[in-house]
mmCIF file of C-alpha atoms and ligand atoms in Angstrom:
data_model
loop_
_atom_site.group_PDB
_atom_site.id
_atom_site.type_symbol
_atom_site.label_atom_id
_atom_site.label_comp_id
_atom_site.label_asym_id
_atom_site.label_seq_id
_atom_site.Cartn_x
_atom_site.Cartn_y
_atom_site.Cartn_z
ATOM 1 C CA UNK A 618 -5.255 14.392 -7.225
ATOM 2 C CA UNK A 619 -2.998 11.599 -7.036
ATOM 3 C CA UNK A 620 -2.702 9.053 -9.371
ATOM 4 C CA UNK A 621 -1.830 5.609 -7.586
ATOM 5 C CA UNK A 622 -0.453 2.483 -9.469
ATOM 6 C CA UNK A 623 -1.428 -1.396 -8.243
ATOM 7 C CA UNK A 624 0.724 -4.458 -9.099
ATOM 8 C CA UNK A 625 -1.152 -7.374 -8.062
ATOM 9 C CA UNK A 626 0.354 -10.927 -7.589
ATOM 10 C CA UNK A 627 -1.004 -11.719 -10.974
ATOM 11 C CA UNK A 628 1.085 -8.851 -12.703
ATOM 12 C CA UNK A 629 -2.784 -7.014 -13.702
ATOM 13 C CA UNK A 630 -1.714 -3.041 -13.672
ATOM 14 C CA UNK A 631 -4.359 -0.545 -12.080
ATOM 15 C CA UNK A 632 -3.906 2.316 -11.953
ATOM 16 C CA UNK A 633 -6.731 4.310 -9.906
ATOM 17 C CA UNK A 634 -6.597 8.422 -8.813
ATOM 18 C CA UNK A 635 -7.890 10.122 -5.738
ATOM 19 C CA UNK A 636 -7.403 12.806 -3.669
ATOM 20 C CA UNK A 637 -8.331 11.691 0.188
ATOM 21 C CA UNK A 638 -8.153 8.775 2.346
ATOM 22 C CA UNK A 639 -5.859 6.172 2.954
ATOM 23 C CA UNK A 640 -4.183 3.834 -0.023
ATOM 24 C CA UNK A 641 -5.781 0.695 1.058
ATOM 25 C CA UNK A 642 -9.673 2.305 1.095
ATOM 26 C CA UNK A 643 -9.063 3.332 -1.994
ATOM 27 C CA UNK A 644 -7.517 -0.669 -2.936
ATOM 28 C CA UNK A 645 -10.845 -2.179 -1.887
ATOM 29 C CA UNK A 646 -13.480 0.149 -2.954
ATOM 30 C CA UNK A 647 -11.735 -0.478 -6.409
ATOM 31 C CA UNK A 648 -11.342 -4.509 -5.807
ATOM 32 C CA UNK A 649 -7.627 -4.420 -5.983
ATOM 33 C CA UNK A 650 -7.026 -7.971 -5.662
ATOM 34 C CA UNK A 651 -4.816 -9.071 -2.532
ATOM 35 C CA UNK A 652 -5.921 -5.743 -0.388
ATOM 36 C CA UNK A 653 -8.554 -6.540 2.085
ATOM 37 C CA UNK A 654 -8.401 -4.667 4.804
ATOM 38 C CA UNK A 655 -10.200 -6.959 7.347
ATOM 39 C CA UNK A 656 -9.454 -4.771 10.154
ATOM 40 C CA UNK A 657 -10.571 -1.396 8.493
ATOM 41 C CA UNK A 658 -7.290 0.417 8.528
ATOM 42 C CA UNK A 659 -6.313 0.445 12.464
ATOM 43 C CA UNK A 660 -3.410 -1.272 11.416
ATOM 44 C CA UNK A 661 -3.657 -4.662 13.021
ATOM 45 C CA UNK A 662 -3.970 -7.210 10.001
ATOM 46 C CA UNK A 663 -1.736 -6.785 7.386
ATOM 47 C CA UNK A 664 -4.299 -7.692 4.751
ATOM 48 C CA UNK A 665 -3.214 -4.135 3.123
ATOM 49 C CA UNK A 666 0.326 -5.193 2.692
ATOM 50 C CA UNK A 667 2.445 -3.839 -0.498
ATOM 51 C CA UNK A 668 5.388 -2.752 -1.155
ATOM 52 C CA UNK A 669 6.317 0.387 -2.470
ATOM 53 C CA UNK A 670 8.522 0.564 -5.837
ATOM 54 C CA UNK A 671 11.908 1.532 -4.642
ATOM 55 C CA UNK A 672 12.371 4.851 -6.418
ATOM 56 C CA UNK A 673 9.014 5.831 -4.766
ATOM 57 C CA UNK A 674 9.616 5.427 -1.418
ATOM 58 C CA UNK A 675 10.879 8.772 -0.175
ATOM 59 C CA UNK A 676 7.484 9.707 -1.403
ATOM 60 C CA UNK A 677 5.585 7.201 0.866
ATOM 61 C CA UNK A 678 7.665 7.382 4.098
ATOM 62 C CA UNK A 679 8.706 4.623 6.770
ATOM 63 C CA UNK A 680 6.366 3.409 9.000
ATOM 64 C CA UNK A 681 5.789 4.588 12.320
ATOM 65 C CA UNK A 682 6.943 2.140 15.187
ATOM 66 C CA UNK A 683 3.359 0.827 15.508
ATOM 67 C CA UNK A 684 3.329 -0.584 12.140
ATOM 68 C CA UNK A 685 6.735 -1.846 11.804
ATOM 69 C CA UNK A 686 5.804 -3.502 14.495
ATOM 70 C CA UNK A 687 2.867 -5.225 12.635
ATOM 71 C CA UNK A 688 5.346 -5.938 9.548
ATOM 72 C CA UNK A 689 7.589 -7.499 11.459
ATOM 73 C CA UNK A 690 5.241 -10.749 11.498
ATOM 74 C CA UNK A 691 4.741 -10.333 7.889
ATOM 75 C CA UNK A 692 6.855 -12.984 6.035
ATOM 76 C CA UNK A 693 7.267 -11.423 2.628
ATOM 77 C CA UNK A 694 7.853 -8.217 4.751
ATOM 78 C CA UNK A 695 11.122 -5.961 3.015
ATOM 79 C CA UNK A 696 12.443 -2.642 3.455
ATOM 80 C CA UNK A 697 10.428 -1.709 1.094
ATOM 81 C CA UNK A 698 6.792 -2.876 2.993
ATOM 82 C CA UNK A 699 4.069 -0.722 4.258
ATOM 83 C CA UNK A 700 0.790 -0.873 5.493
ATOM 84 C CA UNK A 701 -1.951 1.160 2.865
ATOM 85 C CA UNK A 702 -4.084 1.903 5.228
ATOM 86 C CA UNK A 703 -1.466 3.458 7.160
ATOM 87 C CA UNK A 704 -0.571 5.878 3.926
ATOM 88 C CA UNK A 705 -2.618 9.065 3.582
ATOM 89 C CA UNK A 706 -3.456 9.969 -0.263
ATOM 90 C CA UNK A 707 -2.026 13.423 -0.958
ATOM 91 C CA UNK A 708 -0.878 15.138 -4.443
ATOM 92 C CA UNK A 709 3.043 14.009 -3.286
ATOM 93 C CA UNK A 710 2.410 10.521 -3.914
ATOM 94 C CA UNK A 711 1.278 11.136 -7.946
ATOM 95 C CA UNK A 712 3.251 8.422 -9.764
ATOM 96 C CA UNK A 713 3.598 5.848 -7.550
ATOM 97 C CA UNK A 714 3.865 2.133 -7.932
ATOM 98 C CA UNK A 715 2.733 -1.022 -5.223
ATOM 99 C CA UNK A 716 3.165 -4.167 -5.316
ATOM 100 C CA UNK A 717 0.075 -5.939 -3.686
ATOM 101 C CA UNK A 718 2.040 -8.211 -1.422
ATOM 102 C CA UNK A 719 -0.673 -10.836 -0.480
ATOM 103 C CA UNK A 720 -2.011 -13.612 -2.617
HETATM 104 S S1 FES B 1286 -6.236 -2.703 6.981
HETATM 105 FE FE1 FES B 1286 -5.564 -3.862 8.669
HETATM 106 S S2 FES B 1286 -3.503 -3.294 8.891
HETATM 107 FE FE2 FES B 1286 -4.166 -2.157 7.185
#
């Protein structure tokens, strides 16, 4: 079980646990505001965009060359940005913090 912290735009704190999936499925089945995942995680819309807390993002990983790809229209995109529904829930990423990086 991993237990996943949200930051939305509007500073609101949730903080939501699973153990399966990807980060942004588990975003909108919860109604994190600013996740929408319009193209249902094949990682062509950037509706899922956040960006991981610094200290956590050895935990999360880069992207893959598809996805930085996608990022690299993103304005607000850092070296901190990825994709939710490109990152797989597992038991290494208890603890960590996104920022929701859409409106
Ligand atoms: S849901 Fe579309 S890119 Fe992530």
């Amino acid at each position: 079980m991993a237990k996943i912290t949200f930051i939305t735009q509007s500073q609101e704190e949730i903080t939501l646990d699973d153990n399966s999936g990807s980060v942004m499925e588990l975003a909108t089945f919860h109604d994190v505001q600013g996740i929408e995942g319009n193209c249902g995680g094949v990682c062509s819309c950037a509706t899922c965009h956040v960006h991981v807390a610094p200290e956590d993002f050895d935990k999360v990983g880069k992207p893959d060359d598809m996805e930085t790809d996608i990022l690299e229209f993103e304005d607000n995109a850092t070296e901190f940005s990825r994709l939710s529904c490109q990152i797989e829930i597992t038991e290494e990423l208890d603890g960590i913090r996104l920022f929701v990086a859409n409106e």
